[in-house]
Amino acid sequence: MTRGFRSPQRDRRAASWLPPGQYDVGGNWPVLSAEVTPRLTTDDWTLTVDGLVGQPRTWSWDDLHLEERSEYRGDIHCVTTWSKAGTSFGGVSVDVLLAAVEPQDAATHVLASCVTGYTTNLPLSHVVGGQAWVVWTYDGKALTREHGGPLRLLVPHLYFWKSAKWLSRLTLMDHDQPGFWEQRGYHDLGDPWREQRYQGD
Ligand SMILES: Nc1nc2c(c(=O)[nH]1)N[C@H]1C(S)=C(S)[C@@H](COP(=O)(O)O)O[C@H]1N2
Ligand SMILES: [Mo]
């Protein structure tokens, strides 16, 4: 082994796909919800993207299915220390939604809001460039209610609390506004590779 020729980054990844402090939950997919699971129908469900945009837009379930599809295949990481390898989710890239609404130059952050009132905040720079999706399938099947069906946000490079279930709105803002867990002591960004679990990490 010519260790000296390998970068520290490659060594870490070769050692494990797990971010620091995480364990492999295996075939399970735990459910973590602060709210009672809502019973939603796709008939009256809508997704709105508004705030600092040229043209706010609301998609019905059918409208959203006309947009270009994409898929995420990879790992997810919950702050409670479980990680799940090789998940696959299908939906639409947040890039597609943003292109439709034309974000204003002043927009720096996004607040994701759910039908239930749960919220989470994200820097705009972390939801563009193929880093975030709105998804309605898991493993090719409709996302179950407990896991956020009919539709959830997916931001897999951050801890999974950023992936808001039962998503109904993305609001672009010119400032950061802490969401449900962020107001309760969780980290503002939540990068698992930097182990940003709590404020001050
Ligand atoms: N609306 C809503 N979204 C949510 C949560 C929640 O409580 N409510 N929990 C978050 C947390 S902490 C995690 S780990 C994931 C859990 O998703 P899962 O239940 O599908 O595993 O959803 C995130 N999105
Ligand atoms: Mo979580």
mmCIF file of C-alpha atoms and ligand atoms in Angstrom:
data_model
loop_
_atom_site.group_PDB
_atom_site.id
_atom_site.type_symbol
_atom_site.label_atom_id
_atom_site.label_comp_id
_atom_site.label_asym_id
_atom_site.label_seq_id
_atom_site.Cartn_x
_atom_site.Cartn_y
_atom_site.Cartn_z
ATOM 1 C CA MET A 1 0.000 0.000 0.000
ATOM 2 C CA THR A 2 1.336 3.374 -0.976
ATOM 3 C CA ARG A 3 -0.560 5.276 1.684
ATOM 4 C CA GLY A 4 1.350 8.502 1.052
ATOM 5 C CA PHE A 5 -0.272 8.821 -2.350
ATOM 6 C CA ARG A 6 -3.824 8.764 -1.043
ATOM 7 C CA SER A 7 -5.636 11.888 0.053
ATOM 8 C CA PRO A 8 -7.050 12.091 3.580
ATOM 9 C CA GLN A 9 -10.515 12.503 2.037
ATOM 10 C CA ARG A 10 -10.187 9.217 0.138
ATOM 11 C CA ASP A 11 -8.898 7.436 3.212
ATOM 12 C CA ARG A 12 -11.887 8.521 5.247
ATOM 13 C CA ARG A 13 -14.341 7.442 2.572
ATOM 14 C CA ALA A 14 -12.537 4.183 2.039
ATOM 15 C CA ALA A 15 -12.811 3.508 5.772
ATOM 16 C CA SER A 16 -16.553 4.126 5.826
ATOM 17 C CA TRP A 17 -19.428 5.732 3.952
ATOM 18 C CA LEU A 18 -20.703 6.842 7.345
ATOM 19 C CA PRO A 19 -20.263 10.426 8.559
ATOM 20 C CA PRO A 20 -18.722 10.746 12.048
ATOM 21 C CA GLY A 21 -20.875 9.422 14.878
ATOM 22 C CA GLN A 22 -23.363 7.661 12.574
ATOM 23 C CA TYR A 23 -24.289 3.954 12.381
ATOM 24 C CA ASP A 24 -25.755 1.866 9.574
ATOM 25 C CA VAL A 25 -29.455 1.263 10.241
ATOM 26 C CA GLY A 26 -29.462 -1.481 7.610
ATOM 27 C CA GLY A 27 -32.758 -2.463 6.014
ATOM 28 C CA ASN A 28 -34.859 -0.436 8.442
ATOM 29 C CA TRP A 29 -36.150 3.025 7.771
ATOM 30 C CA PRO A 30 -37.174 4.610 11.090
ATOM 31 C CA VAL A 31 -40.039 7.105 11.189
ATOM 32 C CA LEU A 32 -39.373 10.371 13.015
ATOM 33 C CA SER A 33 -42.236 12.850 13.171
ATOM 34 C CA ALA A 34 -42.898 15.689 15.575
ATOM 35 C CA GLU A 35 -46.513 15.877 14.435
ATOM 36 C CA VAL A 36 -49.434 13.546 14.005
ATOM 37 C CA THR A 37 -49.164 12.038 10.512
ATOM 38 C CA PRO A 38 -51.594 13.955 8.310
ATOM 39 C CA ARG A 39 -53.964 12.188 5.954
ATOM 40 C CA LEU A 40 -53.663 14.090 2.685
ATOM 41 C CA THR A 41 -55.131 13.467 -0.717
ATOM 42 C CA THR A 42 -53.298 14.391 -3.870
ATOM 43 C CA ASP A 43 -56.507 16.057 -5.141
ATOM 44 C CA ASP A 44 -56.340 18.987 -2.738
ATOM 45 C CA TRP A 45 -52.561 18.981 -2.147
ATOM 46 C CA THR A 46 -50.530 21.822 -3.732
ATOM 47 C CA LEU A 47 -46.946 23.026 -3.652
ATOM 48 C CA THR A 48 -46.212 26.759 -3.698
ATOM 49 C CA VAL A 49 -42.888 28.482 -4.298
ATOM 50 C CA ASP A 50 -43.071 32.127 -3.292
ATOM 51 C CA GLY A 51 -41.284 34.959 -1.492
ATOM 52 C CA LEU A 52 -38.482 36.766 -3.322
ATOM 53 C CA VAL A 53 -39.287 35.467 -6.772
ATOM 54 C CA GLY A 54 -40.257 37.125 -10.035
ATOM 55 C CA GLN A 55 -43.325 34.926 -10.418
ATOM 56 C CA PRO A 56 -44.727 32.920 -7.493
ATOM 57 C CA ARG A 57 -46.174 29.609 -8.579
ATOM 58 C CA THR A 58 -48.445 26.919 -7.190
ATOM 59 C CA TRP A 59 -48.341 23.396 -8.601
ATOM 60 C CA SER A 60 -51.183 20.942 -8.318
ATOM 61 C CA TRP A 61 -50.307 17.240 -8.123
ATOM 62 C CA ASP A 62 -50.937 16.895 -11.859
ATOM 63 C CA ASP A 63 -48.956 20.068 -12.708
ATOM 64 C CA LEU A 64 -45.955 18.774 -10.816
ATOM 65 C CA HIS A 65 -46.015 15.503 -12.747
ATOM 66 C CA LEU A 66 -45.569 17.460 -15.994
ATOM 67 C CA GLU A 67 -42.164 18.730 -14.823
ATOM 68 C CA GLU A 68 -38.897 16.992 -15.700
ATOM 69 C CA ARG A 69 -38.309 14.065 -13.349
ATOM 70 C CA SER A 70 -35.129 13.152 -11.602
ATOM 71 C CA GLU A 71 -33.940 10.658 -9.078
ATOM 72 C CA TYR A 72 -31.640 10.639 -6.076
ATOM 73 C CA ARG A 73 -29.672 7.490 -5.347
ATOM 74 C CA GLY A 74 -27.517 7.613 -2.289
ATOM 75 C CA ASP A 75 -27.332 7.762 1.466
ATOM 76 C CA ILE A 76 -29.382 9.611 4.093
ATOM 77 C CA HIS A 77 -28.276 10.638 7.596
ATOM 78 C CA CYS A 78 -30.476 11.371 10.603
ATOM 79 C CA VAL A 79 -29.136 13.483 13.460
ATOM 80 C CA THR A 80 -30.288 10.772 15.907
ATOM 81 C CA THR A 81 -27.257 8.848 14.442
ATOM 82 C CA TRP A 82 -28.820 6.404 12.004
ATOM 83 C CA SER A 83 -27.763 6.485 8.381
ATOM 84 C CA LYS A 84 -29.240 4.517 5.521
ATOM 85 C CA ALA A 85 -27.181 3.553 2.476
ATOM 86 C CA GLY A 86 -28.258 3.451 -1.149
ATOM 87 C CA THR A 87 -31.756 4.899 -0.932
ATOM 88 C CA SER A 88 -33.588 5.876 -4.098
ATOM 89 C CA PHE A 89 -36.129 8.667 -4.299
ATOM 90 C CA GLY A 90 -37.944 10.038 -7.345
ATOM 91 C CA GLY A 91 -39.462 13.438 -7.995
ATOM 92 C CA VAL A 92 -38.456 16.826 -9.344
ATOM 93 C CA SER A 93 -35.256 18.761 -8.694
ATOM 94 C CA VAL A 94 -35.673 21.996 -6.741
ATOM 95 C CA ASP A 95 -33.675 23.557 -9.608
ATOM 96 C CA VAL A 96 -36.670 22.958 -11.888
ATOM 97 C CA LEU A 97 -39.059 24.679 -9.459
ATOM 98 C CA LEU A 98 -36.722 27.636 -9.008
ATOM 99 C CA ALA A 99 -36.252 28.068 -12.748
ATOM 100 C CA ALA A 100 -40.043 28.422 -13.044
ATOM 101 C CA VAL A 101 -40.335 31.157 -10.392
ATOM 102 C CA GLU A 102 -37.189 33.166 -11.221
ATOM 103 C CA PRO A 103 -35.536 33.871 -7.850
ATOM 104 C CA GLN A 104 -34.643 37.499 -7.200
ATOM 105 C CA ASP A 105 -30.976 38.390 -6.684
ATOM 106 C CA ALA A 106 -31.728 39.318 -3.068
ATOM 107 C CA ALA A 107 -32.862 35.772 -2.193
ATOM 108 C CA THR A 108 -30.316 34.024 0.054
ATOM 109 C CA HIS A 109 -32.395 31.538 2.099
ATOM 110 C CA VAL A 110 -35.342 29.214 1.789
ATOM 111 C CA LEU A 111 -37.933 28.362 4.416
ATOM 112 C CA ALA A 112 -39.617 25.024 3.787
ATOM 113 C CA SER A 113 -43.111 24.711 5.316
ATOM 114 C CA CYS A 114 -45.326 21.690 5.730
ATOM 115 C CA VAL A 115 -49.052 21.126 5.806
ATOM 116 C CA THR A 116 -48.612 20.388 9.540
ATOM 117 C CA GLY A 117 -46.809 23.627 10.410
ATOM 118 C CA TYR A 118 -43.323 22.051 10.644
ATOM 119 C CA THR A 119 -40.669 24.286 9.088
ATOM 120 C CA THR A 120 -36.965 24.087 8.294
ATOM 121 C CA ASN A 121 -34.562 26.667 6.905
ATOM 122 C CA LEU A 122 -31.872 26.262 4.268
ATOM 123 C CA PRO A 123 -29.377 28.522 2.535
ATOM 124 C CA LEU A 124 -30.445 28.875 -1.103
ATOM 125 C CA SER A 125 -26.942 27.741 -2.117
ATOM 126 C CA HIS A 126 -27.679 24.335 -0.530
ATOM 127 C CA VAL A 127 -30.798 23.589 -2.541
ATOM 128 C CA VAL A 128 -29.485 24.480 -6.029
ATOM 129 C CA GLY A 129 -27.206 22.595 -8.406
ATOM 130 C CA GLY A 130 -28.761 19.149 -8.001
ATOM 131 C CA GLN A 131 -28.601 19.042 -4.193
ATOM 132 C CA ALA A 132 -32.328 19.012 -3.354
ATOM 133 C CA TRP A 133 -35.546 17.470 -4.662
ATOM 134 C CA VAL A 134 -39.241 17.327 -3.961
ATOM 135 C CA VAL A 135 -39.953 13.589 -3.995
ATOM 136 C CA TRP A 136 -43.023 11.356 -4.086
ATOM 137 C CA THR A 137 -41.505 7.924 -4.687
ATOM 138 C CA TYR A 138 -39.195 5.762 -2.614
ATOM 139 C CA ASP A 139 -37.754 2.630 -4.218
ATOM 140 C CA GLY A 140 -40.066 3.241 -7.152
ATOM 141 C CA LYS A 141 -43.219 3.160 -5.006
ATOM 142 C CA ALA A 142 -45.409 5.999 -3.717
ATOM 143 C CA LEU A 143 -43.943 7.569 -0.595
ATOM 144 C CA THR A 144 -45.931 6.333 2.398
ATOM 145 C CA ARG A 145 -47.782 8.752 4.679
ATOM 146 C CA GLU A 146 -45.423 8.179 7.630
ATOM 147 C CA HIS A 147 -42.439 9.022 5.437
ATOM 148 C CA GLY A 148 -43.990 12.252 4.196
ATOM 149 C CA GLY A 149 -46.401 11.217 1.469
ATOM 150 C CA PRO A 150 -47.699 12.490 -0.771
ATOM 151 C CA LEU A 151 -44.550 14.598 -1.076
ATOM 152 C CA ARG A 152 -41.502 15.600 0.941
ATOM 153 C CA LEU A 153 -38.402 17.666 0.501
ATOM 154 C CA LEU A 154 -35.138 15.723 0.106
ATOM 155 C CA VAL A 155 -31.833 17.413 0.928
ATOM 156 C CA PRO A 156 -29.674 14.333 1.455
ATOM 157 C CA HIS A 157 -26.305 16.066 1.939
ATOM 158 C CA LEU A 158 -27.651 17.597 5.197
ATOM 159 C CA TYR A 159 -29.078 15.860 8.276
ATOM 160 C CA PHE A 160 -32.479 14.443 7.469
ATOM 161 C CA TRP A 161 -34.497 16.877 9.602
ATOM 162 C CA LYS A 162 -33.987 19.317 6.699
ATOM 163 C CA SER A 163 -35.951 16.932 4.460
ATOM 164 C CA ALA A 164 -39.384 18.225 5.452
ATOM 165 C CA LYS A 165 -42.234 15.736 5.154
ATOM 166 C CA TRP A 166 -45.700 16.746 3.811
ATOM 167 C CA LEU A 167 -44.084 19.759 2.133
ATOM 168 C CA SER A 168 -46.426 22.485 0.934
ATOM 169 C CA ARG A 169 -44.327 25.621 0.492
ATOM 170 C CA LEU A 170 -40.830 26.906 -0.259
ATOM 171 C CA THR A 171 -40.411 30.605 0.522
ATOM 172 C CA LEU A 172 -37.368 32.484 -0.719
ATOM 173 C CA MET A 173 -36.094 35.130 1.674
ATOM 174 C CA ASP A 174 -33.257 37.656 2.015
ATOM 175 C CA HIS A 175 -32.449 36.445 5.541
ATOM 176 C CA ASP A 176 -32.224 33.265 7.566
ATOM 177 C CA GLN A 177 -35.253 32.274 9.639
ATOM 178 C CA PRO A 178 -34.726 29.273 11.950
ATOM 179 C CA GLY A 179 -37.248 26.455 11.513
ATOM 180 C CA PHE A 180 -38.852 24.051 13.989
ATOM 181 C CA TRP A 181 -35.743 22.152 15.146
ATOM 182 C CA GLU A 182 -33.358 25.034 14.499
ATOM 183 C CA GLN A 183 -35.333 27.117 17.052
ATOM 184 C CA ARG A 184 -34.966 24.208 19.491
ATOM 185 C CA GLY A 185 -31.158 24.074 19.523
ATOM 186 C CA TYR A 186 -30.321 22.136 16.399
ATOM 187 C CA HIS A 187 -27.633 23.430 14.070
ATOM 188 C CA ASP A 188 -28.615 26.031 11.516
ATOM 189 C CA LEU A 189 -27.044 24.144 8.577
ATOM 190 C CA GLY A 190 -26.645 20.523 9.731
ATOM 191 C CA ASP A 191 -23.788 19.127 7.610
ATOM 192 C CA PRO A 192 -23.297 15.498 8.744
ATOM 193 C CA TRP A 193 -19.683 15.353 7.508
ATOM 194 C CA ARG A 194 -18.866 18.278 9.838
ATOM 195 C CA GLU A 195 -21.086 16.737 12.524
ATOM 196 C CA GLN A 196 -23.149 19.919 12.859
ATOM 197 C CA ARG A 197 -25.820 18.463 15.147
ATOM 198 C CA TYR A 198 -26.445 21.280 17.612
ATOM 199 C CA GLN A 199 -25.928 25.036 17.780
ATOM 200 C CA GLY A 200 -22.231 25.667 18.359
ATOM 201 C CA ASP A 201 -21.036 22.400 16.733
HETATM 202 N N1 LIG B 1 -42.961 17.610 8.660
HETATM 203 C C1 LIG B 1 -41.946 16.981 9.238
HETATM 204 N N2 LIG B 1 -40.860 16.694 8.510
HETATM 205 C C2 LIG B 1 -39.818 16.056 9.073
HETATM 206 C C3 LIG B 1 -39.831 15.718 10.448
HETATM 207 C C4 LIG B 1 -40.976 16.037 11.195
HETATM 208 O O1 LIG B 1 -41.059 15.772 12.396
HETATM 209 N N3 LIG B 1 -42.013 16.658 10.557
HETATM 210 N N4 LIG B 1 -38.760 15.084 11.015
HETATM 211 C C5 LIG B 1 -37.487 15.251 10.340
HETATM 212 C C6 LIG B 1 -36.504 14.343 10.862
HETATM 213 S S1 LIG B 1 -35.805 14.714 12.364
HETATM 214 C C7 LIG B 1 -36.109 13.262 10.175
HETATM 215 S S2 LIG B 1 -34.847 12.269 10.684
HETATM 216 C C8 LIG B 1 -36.817 12.883 8.949
HETATM 217 C C9 LIG B 1 -37.405 11.531 9.174
HETATM 218 O O2 LIG B 1 -37.986 11.054 7.997
HETATM 219 P P1 LIG B 1 -38.609 9.628 8.040
HETATM 220 O O3 LIG B 1 -39.618 9.613 9.153
HETATM 221 O O4 LIG B 1 -39.179 9.411 6.697
HETATM 222 O O5 LIG B 1 -37.451 8.703 8.346
HETATM 223 O O6 LIG B 1 -37.857 13.736 8.578
HETATM 224 C C10 LIG B 1 -37.626 15.074 8.831
HETATM 225 N N5 LIG B 1 -38.739 15.791 8.308
HETATM 226 MO MO MO B 2 -33.908 13.307 12.463
#
